[in-house]
Amino acid sequence: LSFSMFLYVNLLDSRSVMGDLGWIAYPKNGWEEIGEVDENYAPIHTYQVCKVMDQNQNNWLVTSWISNEGASRIFIELKFTLRDCNSLPGGLGTCKETFNVYYFQSNEKDGRNIRENQYVKIDTIAADESFTELDLGDRVMKLNTEVRDVGPLTKKGFYLAFQDVGACIALVSVRVYYKKCTSVVRNLALFPDTITGADSSQLLEVSGKCVNYSVTDESPKMHCSAEGEWLVPIGKCMCQEGYEEKNNTCQPCRPGFFKSSPQSLTCNKCPPHSFAQEEGSTSCVCEEHYYRRETDPYIMACTRPPSAPRNAISNINETSVFLEWMFPADTGGRKDVLYNIVCKKCNNLSGLCEECGIHVRYFPQQSGLKNTSVMVIDLEAHTNYTFEIEAENGVSEMKMGSRRFVSVNVTTNQAAPSPISIVKKGKITKNSISLSWHEPDRPNGIILEYEIKYFEKDQETSYTIIKSKETDITAEGLKPASSYIFQIRARTAAGYGAFSRRFEFETSPVSFAATGDQSQIPIIAVSVTVGVILLAGVVGFLLSGRDRCHLMVDYFYGFNCIHPMLMRCGYSKAKQDPEEEKMHFHNGHIKLPGIKTYIDPHTYEDPSQAVHEFAKEIDASCITIERVIGAGEFGEVCSGRTKLPTKREFNVAIKTLKVGYTDKQRRDFLGEASIMGQFDHPNIIHLEGVVTKSKPVMIVTEYMENGSLDTFLKKNDGQFTVIQLVGMLRGIASGMKYLSDMGYVHRDLAARNILINSNLVCKVSDFGLSRVLEDDPEAAYTTRGGKIPIRWTAPEAIAFRKFTSASDVWSYGIVMWEVMSYGERPYWEMTNQDVIKAVEEGYRLPSPMDCPAALYQLMLDCWQKDRNSRPKFEEIVSMLDKLIRNPSSLKTLVNASNRVSNLLVEHSPSGNGAYRSVNEWLEGIKMARYTDTFVENGFSSMDAVTQMTLDDLRRFGVTLAGHQKKIMNSIQEIRAQLLNGMVPL
Ligand code: AMP
């Protein structure tokens, strides 16, 4: 890279000197000046010498002092003519064709009197062209030009000297000069005039200076060569903010333009929604209502907050809400639109809303959402919420009060409680661990009970479940110095919540220096029961420590209230809180306490011996009767309270044997206790004991607050969720599995023989003996003389008294049907004979209304003609468990038309399929209370009824959703039957 900006600076130019040159020649007859003028009458200082004929010539011409002006290398340009010696006649011997040039440095002007030998020779100069006389005659001047350079110069000036040694020369012009790199603006940097270096190969580094309104990050440099050329520019300057380069200068940006950084080359037009009024603007100002973030580049348009999101929709699943919306119509000109969710919980009545609080969780997050959807979970059940979905972008915060949102109102559904998170250990002994816990964060309803599952660490397949209404329990019968894992879950009307995480606690090690009262008891018990254990040795070998204790418990059942100390040994039973239920599981199945099978009290010669074998005698003084709750076959059934010495007082049901009973009646009455006493299962009614030593004779059982299941369901028609109903069925199936495992065939399984407690736990009851079925008003005498509840009984049991667990499964199917239809009477008012006939012919009950298809299928399976094809209770339990675990499997309902096509038995009250009147129809569906309303509103005929709509119902005041559903479903069914031509109206 070279720039030919060099310049010659003359130090001397003989031709331009107007006056005397002041040069000195010696000897005087040597060099002589010829006074000539050019066409402008300017003198031409020409020196000549031509002593070619004379010997030993030494003619010097010395210039005046020449200042070098700081240059350290100078150039000497000589223009001269020289005569060709050959053209000279006779002078050949001495004629020369060269001359010598010398210089002498000095700081002063008067240093000219120096000796010849002090001069330093620059060169001997010869002519490129010499001329002859002939040439002269033609007046053609052959002018030679020779240039020599000298350096480095170390003094301020010098003299030049020209020595002639016998040539014929005319020195026409002497020019002395130096070279410099001339001032230049390069890359907006100004480089000053620079005299070249002394050495011909030297490059001088020169720093540039940025021009006005420019700046630099790397200082600009260039190099000045000996030839006066600028070489190798490095670095540069840039016009500062608000200025741009024009013709090597920096000029301000025009109004409406801006330049925000030195790096940008030119000024830019202001971006949309901004302006610049002044010249030299470094940025543009946003128009009103438009903003620029600090991080926004200046070339970006000014932007504004977005408008509200659009079309928000919600999708509710229990206590979760999925919200979705569309991006705002106006994004404000920005791409960084984000969404925030504001959650407000609103009171239905007051209309007041409050913040939702920290329990509510958002996925992926609550604010700064990039996508147009969010999942909100852990809301409260049955609660109104307002969600405000707010759009914001990078400039929203710059405009106060610019919240733009769309809101969605939702009401959450019922949901199971959230998991329990805080579990604390209490007292720990070598055999027991006490725990307490906090109610779940979100109970989502009233907590009915807690279920505590525990097992020995790494023995998960064998676990125990305790149920408790309190928030503390004591797990007993544990091994010393062992780790146990506990998990707790809560249950509400909506079902069970998820189990808590696992909590691990360890029992204390065995210590012989027992400290507490409790720790001594087992030692006493062991000493008392040593004999028993020895007797039970072989069996005990197979059983766990806990089961062994059950054996002891059974032994101690013979004692009554008077033996509190010994009674305490029966910890797993005697100390069990009535509100706690305890189940043992092995590999997911309920583990039988021992390998017990049912023993028919008939096998005892003396039934009273059997009752004392299986039932504990209670002192009548421990029992307080409170009121009569029902009538049993042998006498009244009462509720009351029992205070056993080791337990706190609790509610019981007391069946009494009426006075004046016969021996057989007493035997039969206590027979039920003998059977019940053999069972120990959460879904079998639990026998507390019997009173036989005083009158009246009593059977004391746990109290079931809600009484018999059929009445309870009829009373609460349509009030439960499917999960709750399935929960009831699961309990019954589980109890039945236990009975069938024990080898006990119930024979009279029906909803009326199921009791239900306040926690909606169902328990199988009514264990008859020889009187089986005799106390059941449903039981009818068969042709063979037995008394059988026809509608509940499997065909083979009716036909040839083949009662088995498989026939119990048939009855269980009928119970399922009763439960799912809220206590509807199976086969309605059909006669027993018609039922037997229809079932024989393969007809089966139609699906109850709104019944999940999976459940109806299970019913049909229970009603298989071939009893071996029916499911086992174990299979029923696991099937129901599966449905409970996966509630969506219960969503598919048997739809109305399927129900009708299954409706193989006529079931209208008239028996011929037609309802004669609106009243009859409403009675049939247990909605008779609306008869007057219907008639008053013009729906007085069944014809009119088939035209009725849900709006009609609402209009004339049928507001209960359950009733609306029931009526509308029935109308739909009648319409479908009409279509099928089944029912003549
Ligand atoms: P039962 O003779 O067992 O059929 O009893 C007659 C009625 O008494 C039942 O239908 C129930 O309403 C009531 N009942 C029997 N046992 C209990 C109990 N343990 N808890 C509450 N009510 C009971």
mmCIF file of N, CA, C and O in Angstrom, residues 205-270:
data_model
loop_
_atom_site.group_PDB
_atom_site.id
_atom_site.type_symbol
_atom_site.label_atom_id
_atom_site.label_comp_id
_atom_site.label_asym_id
_atom_site.label_seq_id
_atom_site.Cartn_x
_atom_site.Cartn_y
_atom_site.Cartn_z
ATOM 1 N N GLU A 205 7.471 5.488 11.748
ATOM 2 C CA GLU A 205 6.104 5.290 12.224
ATOM 3 C C GLU A 205 5.545 6.632 12.668
ATOM 4 O O GLU A 205 6.165 7.338 13.451
ATOM 5 N N VAL A 206 4.365 6.964 12.171
ATOM 6 C CA VAL A 206 3.775 8.268 12.491
ATOM 7 C C VAL A 206 2.381 8.053 13.061
ATOM 8 O O VAL A 206 1.607 7.270 12.528
ATOM 9 N N SER A 207 2.077 8.712 14.211
ATOM 10 C CA SER A 207 0.739 8.598 14.804
ATOM 11 C C SER A 207 -0.167 9.642 14.202
ATOM 12 O O SER A 207 0.228 10.787 14.017
ATOM 13 N N GLY A 208 -1.412 9.205 13.928
ATOM 14 C CA GLY A 208 -2.393 10.147 13.398
ATOM 15 C C GLY A 208 -3.232 10.718 14.523
ATOM 16 O O GLY A 208 -3.264 10.178 15.628
ATOM 17 N N LYS A 209 -3.910 11.815 14.250
ATOM 18 C CA LYS A 209 -4.765 12.446 15.246
ATOM 19 C C LYS A 209 -6.173 12.456 14.683
ATOM 20 O O LYS A 209 -6.395 12.797 13.528
ATOM 21 N N CYS A 210 -7.140 11.984 15.523
ATOM 22 C CA CYS A 210 -8.510 11.875 15.024
ATOM 23 C C CYS A 210 -9.043 13.262 14.667
ATOM 24 O O CYS A 210 -8.802 14.233 15.386
ATOM 25 N N VAL A 211 -9.789 13.324 13.568
ATOM 26 C CA VAL A 211 -10.345 14.606 13.142
ATOM 27 C C VAL A 211 -11.451 15.011 14.110
ATOM 28 O O VAL A 211 -11.882 14.212 14.948
ATOM 29 N N ASN A 212 -11.937 16.201 14.022
ATOM 30 C CA ASN A 212 -12.989 16.705 14.913
ATOM 31 C C ASN A 212 -14.194 15.782 14.901
ATOM 32 O O ASN A 212 -14.586 15.290 13.860
ATOM 33 N N TYR A 213 -14.800 15.582 16.082
ATOM 34 C CA TYR A 213 -16.004 14.750 16.265
ATOM 35 C C TYR A 213 -15.747 13.286 15.919
ATOM 36 O O TYR A 213 -16.639 12.587 15.481
ATOM 37 N N SER A 214 -14.486 12.914 16.076
ATOM 38 C CA SER A 214 -14.260 11.486 15.874
ATOM 39 C C SER A 214 -13.487 10.941 17.060
ATOM 40 O O SER A 214 -12.870 11.686 17.809
ATOM 41 N N VAL A 215 -13.563 9.646 17.213
ATOM 42 C CA VAL A 215 -12.924 8.969 18.343
ATOM 43 C C VAL A 215 -12.262 7.713 17.817
ATOM 44 O O VAL A 215 -12.463 7.329 16.672
ATOM 45 N N THR A 216 -11.479 7.128 18.670
ATOM 46 C CA THR A 216 -10.776 5.923 18.206
ATOM 47 C C THR A 216 -10.751 4.881 19.301
ATOM 48 O O THR A 216 -10.839 5.209 20.471
ATOM 49 N N ASP A 217 -10.697 3.603 18.899
ATOM 50 C CA ASP A 217 -10.345 2.635 19.939
ATOM 51 C C ASP A 217 -8.933 2.115 19.719
ATOM 52 O O ASP A 217 -8.221 1.848 20.658
ATOM 53 N N GLU A 218 -8.494 2.055 18.458
ATOM 54 C CA GLU A 218 -7.111 1.658 18.238
ATOM 55 C C GLU A 218 -6.433 2.843 17.549
ATOM 56 O O GLU A 218 -6.840 3.243 16.453
ATOM 57 N N SER A 219 -5.392 3.408 18.191
ATOM 58 C CA SER A 219 -4.853 4.663 17.670
ATOM 59 C C SER A 219 -4.298 4.472 16.258
ATOM 60 O O SER A 219 -3.620 3.498 15.964
ATOM 61 N N PRO A 220 -4.635 5.395 15.408
ATOM 62 C CA PRO A 220 -4.251 5.271 13.998
ATOM 63 C C PRO A 220 -2.756 5.568 13.794
ATOM 64 O O PRO A 220 -2.206 6.466 14.420
ATOM 65 N N LYS A 221 -2.154 4.786 12.936
ATOM 66 C CA LYS A 221 -0.711 4.966 12.641
ATOM 67 C C LYS A 221 -0.489 4.733 11.169
ATOM 68 O O LYS A 221 -1.209 3.967 10.539
ATOM 69 N N MET A 222 0.568 5.421 10.632
ATOM 70 C CA MET A 222 0.997 5.093 9.277
ATOM 71 C C MET A 222 2.507 5.165 9.257
ATOM 72 O O MET A 222 3.135 5.569 10.227
ATOM 73 N N HIS A 223 3.092 4.766 8.150
ATOM 74 C CA HIS A 223 4.554 4.720 8.051
ATOM 75 C C HIS A 223 5.004 5.546 6.873
ATOM 76 O O HIS A 223 4.454 5.418 5.773
ATOM 77 N N CYS A 224 6.003 6.350 7.137
ATOM 78 C CA CYS A 224 6.507 7.225 6.083
ATOM 79 C C CYS A 224 7.794 6.614 5.555
ATOM 80 O O CYS A 224 8.741 6.372 6.314
ATOM 81 N N SER A 225 7.829 6.334 4.260
ATOM 82 C CA SER A 225 9.003 5.666 3.692
ATOM 83 C C SER A 225 10.042 6.712 3.295
ATOM 84 O O SER A 225 9.749 7.912 3.242
ATOM 85 N N ALA A 226 11.266 6.257 3.017
ATOM 86 C CA ALA A 226 12.350 7.159 2.630
ATOM 87 C C ALA A 226 11.999 7.898 1.357
ATOM 88 O O ALA A 226 12.479 8.985 1.101
ATOM 89 N N GLU A 227 11.100 7.287 0.573
ATOM 90 C CA GLU A 227 10.715 7.922 -0.688
ATOM 91 C C GLU A 227 9.600 8.939 -0.494
ATOM 92 O O GLU A 227 9.081 9.478 -1.448
ATOM 93 N N GLY A 228 9.148 9.129 0.777
ATOM 94 C CA GLY A 228 8.090 10.108 1.040
ATOM 95 C C GLY A 228 6.699 9.546 0.783
ATOM 96 O O GLY A 228 5.760 10.267 0.549
ATOM 97 N N GLU A 229 6.632 8.235 0.847
ATOM 98 C CA GLU A 229 5.322 7.630 0.637
ATOM 99 C C GLU A 229 4.760 7.168 1.976
ATOM 100 O O GLU A 229 5.487 6.659 2.820
ATOM 101 N N TRP A 230 3.420 7.306 2.149
ATOM 102 C CA TRP A 230 2.743 6.782 3.342
ATOM 103 C C TRP A 230 2.456 5.314 3.110
ATOM 104 O O TRP A 230 1.872 4.939 2.110
ATOM 105 N N LEU A 231 2.868 4.488 4.043
ATOM 106 C CA LEU A 231 2.664 3.044 3.899
ATOM 107 C C LEU A 231 2.009 2.464 5.154
ATOM 108 O O LEU A 231 2.150 3.027 6.231
ATOM 109 N N VAL A 232 1.343 1.303 4.994
ATOM 110 C CA VAL A 232 0.820 0.465 6.085
ATOM 111 C C VAL A 232 0.036 1.241 7.148
ATOM 112 O O VAL A 232 0.504 1.443 8.255
ATOM 113 N N PRO A 233 -1.177 1.658 6.827
ATOM 114 C CA PRO A 233 -1.988 2.323 7.863
ATOM 115 C C PRO A 233 -2.497 1.297 8.886
ATOM 116 O O PRO A 233 -2.867 0.191 8.523
ATOM 117 N N ILE A 234 -2.477 1.664 10.151
ATOM 118 C CA ILE A 234 -2.980 0.793 11.230
ATOM 119 C C ILE A 234 -3.952 1.619 12.056
ATOM 120 O O ILE A 234 -3.698 2.800 12.297
ATOM 121 N N GLY A 235 -5.033 0.965 12.531
ATOM 122 C CA GLY A 235 -6.010 1.659 13.384
ATOM 123 C C GLY A 235 -6.801 2.677 12.583
ATOM 124 O O GLY A 235 -6.534 2.895 11.399
ATOM 125 N N LYS A 236 -7.809 3.217 13.261
ATOM 126 C CA LYS A 236 -8.591 4.225 12.553
ATOM 127 C C LYS A 236 -9.410 5.032 13.548
ATOM 128 O O LYS A 236 -9.503 4.671 14.731
ATOM 129 N N CYS A 237 -9.986 6.116 13.036
ATOM 130 C CA CYS A 237 -10.894 6.903 13.868
ATOM 131 C C CYS A 237 -12.298 6.724 13.297
ATOM 132 O O CYS A 237 -12.466 6.343 12.136
ATOM 133 N N MET A 238 -13.307 6.933 14.183
ATOM 134 C CA MET A 238 -14.707 6.800 13.760
ATOM 135 C C MET A 238 -15.450 8.039 14.215
ATOM 136 O O MET A 238 -15.169 8.568 15.300
ATOM 137 N N CYS A 239 -16.420 8.447 13.416
ATOM 138 C CA CYS A 239 -17.204 9.606 13.831
ATOM 139 C C CYS A 239 -17.950 9.259 15.103
ATOM 140 O O CYS A 239 -18.515 8.165 15.228
ATOM 141 N N GLN A 240 -17.966 10.179 16.052
ATOM 142 C CA GLN A 240 -18.633 9.923 17.325
ATOM 143 C C GLN A 240 -20.133 9.859 17.130
ATOM 144 O O GLN A 240 -20.657 10.110 16.044
ATOM 145 N N GLU A 241 -20.886 9.478 18.244
ATOM 146 C CA GLU A 241 -22.334 9.395 18.197
ATOM 147 C C GLU A 241 -22.913 10.704 17.650
ATOM 148 O O GLU A 241 -22.457 11.784 18.031
ATOM 149 N N GLY A 242 -23.889 10.565 16.787
ATOM 150 C CA GLY A 242 -24.552 11.760 16.248
ATOM 151 C C GLY A 242 -23.830 12.350 15.045
ATOM 152 O O GLY A 242 -24.295 13.326 14.477
ATOM 153 N N TYR A 243 -22.711 11.777 14.657
ATOM 154 C CA TYR A 243 -21.940 12.299 13.512
ATOM 155 C C TYR A 243 -21.642 11.181 12.543
ATOM 156 O O TYR A 243 -21.466 10.033 12.941
ATOM 157 N N GLU A 244 -21.578 11.561 11.267
ATOM 158 C CA GLU A 244 -21.215 10.560 10.272
ATOM 159 C C GLU A 244 -20.130 11.122 9.363
ATOM 160 O O GLU A 244 -19.921 12.332 9.287
ATOM 161 N N GLU A 245 -19.466 10.236 8.660
ATOM 162 C CA GLU A 245 -18.302 10.648 7.867
ATOM 163 C C GLU A 245 -18.741 11.221 6.527
ATOM 164 O O GLU A 245 -19.588 10.650 5.844
ATOM 165 N N LYS A 246 -18.202 12.356 6.238
ATOM 166 C CA LYS A 246 -18.402 12.931 4.896
ATOM 167 C C LYS A 246 -17.101 13.591 4.500
ATOM 168 O O LYS A 246 -16.626 14.474 5.231
ATOM 169 N N ASN A 247 -16.503 13.194 3.386
ATOM 170 C CA ASN A 247 -15.260 13.784 2.877
ATOM 171 C C ASN A 247 -14.183 13.887 3.954
ATOM 172 O O ASN A 247 -13.661 14.969 4.218
ATOM 173 N N ASN A 248 -13.907 12.816 4.573
ATOM 174 C CA ASN A 248 -12.850 12.762 5.584
ATOM 175 C C ASN A 248 -13.109 13.642 6.801
ATOM 176 O O ASN A 248 -12.174 13.939 7.541
ATOM 177 N N THR A 249 -14.350 14.064 6.981
ATOM 178 C CA THR A 249 -14.677 14.823 8.196
ATOM 179 C C THR A 249 -15.906 14.180 8.821
ATOM 180 O O THR A 249 -16.525 13.317 8.216
ATOM 181 N N CYS A 250 -16.200 14.591 10.058
ATOM 182 C CA CYS A 250 -17.388 14.071 10.712
ATOM 183 C C CYS A 250 -18.442 15.166 10.737
ATOM 184 O O CYS A 250 -18.193 16.258 11.274
ATOM 185 N N GLN A 251 -19.622 14.848 10.174
ATOM 186 C CA GLN A 251 -20.700 15.824 10.063
ATOM 187 C C GLN A 251 -21.885 15.361 10.914
ATOM 188 O O GLN A 251 -22.154 14.162 10.996
ATOM 189 N N PRO A 252 -22.598 16.275 11.576
ATOM 190 C CA PRO A 252 -23.735 15.855 12.417
ATOM 191 C C PRO A 252 -24.864 15.232 11.589
ATOM 192 O O PRO A 252 -25.033 15.571 10.425
ATOM 193 N N CYS A 253 -25.612 14.295 12.259
ATOM 194 C CA CYS A 253 -26.778 13.688 11.596
ATOM 195 C C CYS A 253 -27.822 14.776 11.387
ATOM 196 O O CYS A 253 -27.981 15.662 12.232
ATOM 197 N N ARG A 254 -28.558 14.630 10.304
ATOM 198 C CA ARG A 254 -29.650 15.578 10.043
ATOM 199 C C ARG A 254 -30.803 15.306 11.006
ATOM 200 O O ARG A 254 -30.907 14.185 11.519
ATOM 201 N N PRO A 255 -31.694 16.270 11.241
ATOM 202 C CA PRO A 255 -32.890 15.995 12.044
ATOM 203 C C PRO A 255 -33.659 14.821 11.425
ATOM 204 O O PRO A 255 -33.697 14.684 10.199
ATOM 205 N N GLY A 256 -34.235 13.972 12.297
ATOM 206 C CA GLY A 256 -34.942 12.787 11.794
ATOM 207 C C GLY A 256 -34.013 11.609 11.617
ATOM 208 O O GLY A 256 -34.447 10.519 11.283
ATOM 209 N N PHE A 257 -32.714 11.861 11.847
ATOM 210 C CA PHE A 257 -31.736 10.781 11.744
ATOM 211 C C PHE A 257 -30.954 10.713 13.051
ATOM 212 O O PHE A 257 -30.916 11.684 13.810
ATOM 213 N N PHE A 258 -30.326 9.586 13.274
ATOM 214 C CA PHE A 258 -29.543 9.458 14.508
ATOM 215 C C PHE A 258 -28.411 8.481 14.266
ATOM 216 O O PHE A 258 -28.443 7.675 13.332
ATOM 217 N N LYS A 259 -27.389 8.640 15.081
ATOM 218 C CA LYS A 259 -26.356 7.606 15.086
ATOM 219 C C LYS A 259 -25.996 7.372 16.536
ATOM 220 O O LYS A 259 -25.583 8.285 17.238
ATOM 221 N N SER A 260 -26.207 6.107 16.974
ATOM 222 C CA SER A 260 -26.093 5.853 18.414
ATOM 223 C C SER A 260 -24.716 5.400 18.821
ATOM 224 O O SER A 260 -24.381 5.438 19.994
ATOM 225 N N SER A 261 -23.899 4.975 17.859
ATOM 226 C CA SER A 261 -22.577 4.517 18.289
ATOM 227 C C SER A 261 -21.543 4.882 17.249
ATOM 228 O O SER A 261 -21.852 5.000 16.059
ATOM 229 N N PRO A 262 -20.284 5.098 17.673
ATOM 230 C CA PRO A 262 -19.225 5.442 16.722
ATOM 231 C C PRO A 262 -19.067 4.366 15.658
ATOM 232 O O PRO A 262 -18.712 4.653 14.531
ATOM 233 N N GLN A 263 -19.400 3.112 16.062
ATOM 234 C CA GLN A 263 -19.170 2.006 15.128
ATOM 235 C C GLN A 263 -20.063 2.055 13.891
ATOM 236 O O GLN A 263 -19.671 1.579 12.838
ATOM 237 N N SER A 264 -21.279 2.579 14.064
ATOM 238 C CA SER A 264 -22.117 2.601 12.861
ATOM 239 C C SER A 264 -21.541 3.616 11.875
ATOM 240 O O SER A 264 -21.045 4.663 12.258
ATOM 241 N N LEU A 265 -21.647 3.263 10.619
ATOM 242 C CA LEU A 265 -20.983 4.089 9.607
ATOM 243 C C LEU A 265 -21.761 5.360 9.321
ATOM 244 O O LEU A 265 -21.178 6.442 9.237
ATOM 245 N N THR A 266 -23.087 5.175 9.189
ATOM 246 C CA THR A 266 -23.861 6.342 8.776
ATOM 247 C C THR A 266 -24.987 6.608 9.758
ATOM 248 O O THR A 266 -25.312 5.765 10.582
ATOM 249 N N CYS A 267 -25.591 7.794 9.634
ATOM 250 C CA CYS A 267 -26.761 8.117 10.441
ATOM 251 C C CYS A 267 -27.943 7.328 9.892
ATOM 252 O O CYS A 267 -28.030 7.078 8.683
ATOM 253 N N ASN A 268 -28.826 6.858 10.815
ATOM 254 C CA ASN A 268 -30.002 6.096 10.390
ATOM 255 C C ASN A 268 -31.248 6.925 10.595
ATOM 256 O O ASN A 268 -31.322 7.727 11.536
ATOM 257 N N LYS A 269 -32.238 6.615 9.768
ATOM 258 C CA LYS A 269 -33.520 7.285 9.917
ATOM 259 C C LYS A 269 -34.139 6.814 11.240
ATOM 260 O O LYS A 269 -33.971 5.661 11.641
ATOM 261 N N CYS A 270 -34.838 7.690 11.945
ATOM 262 C CA CYS A 270 -35.483 7.295 13.197
ATOM 263 C C CYS A 270 -36.447 6.152 12.918
ATOM 264 O O CYS A 270 -37.209 6.210 11.946
#
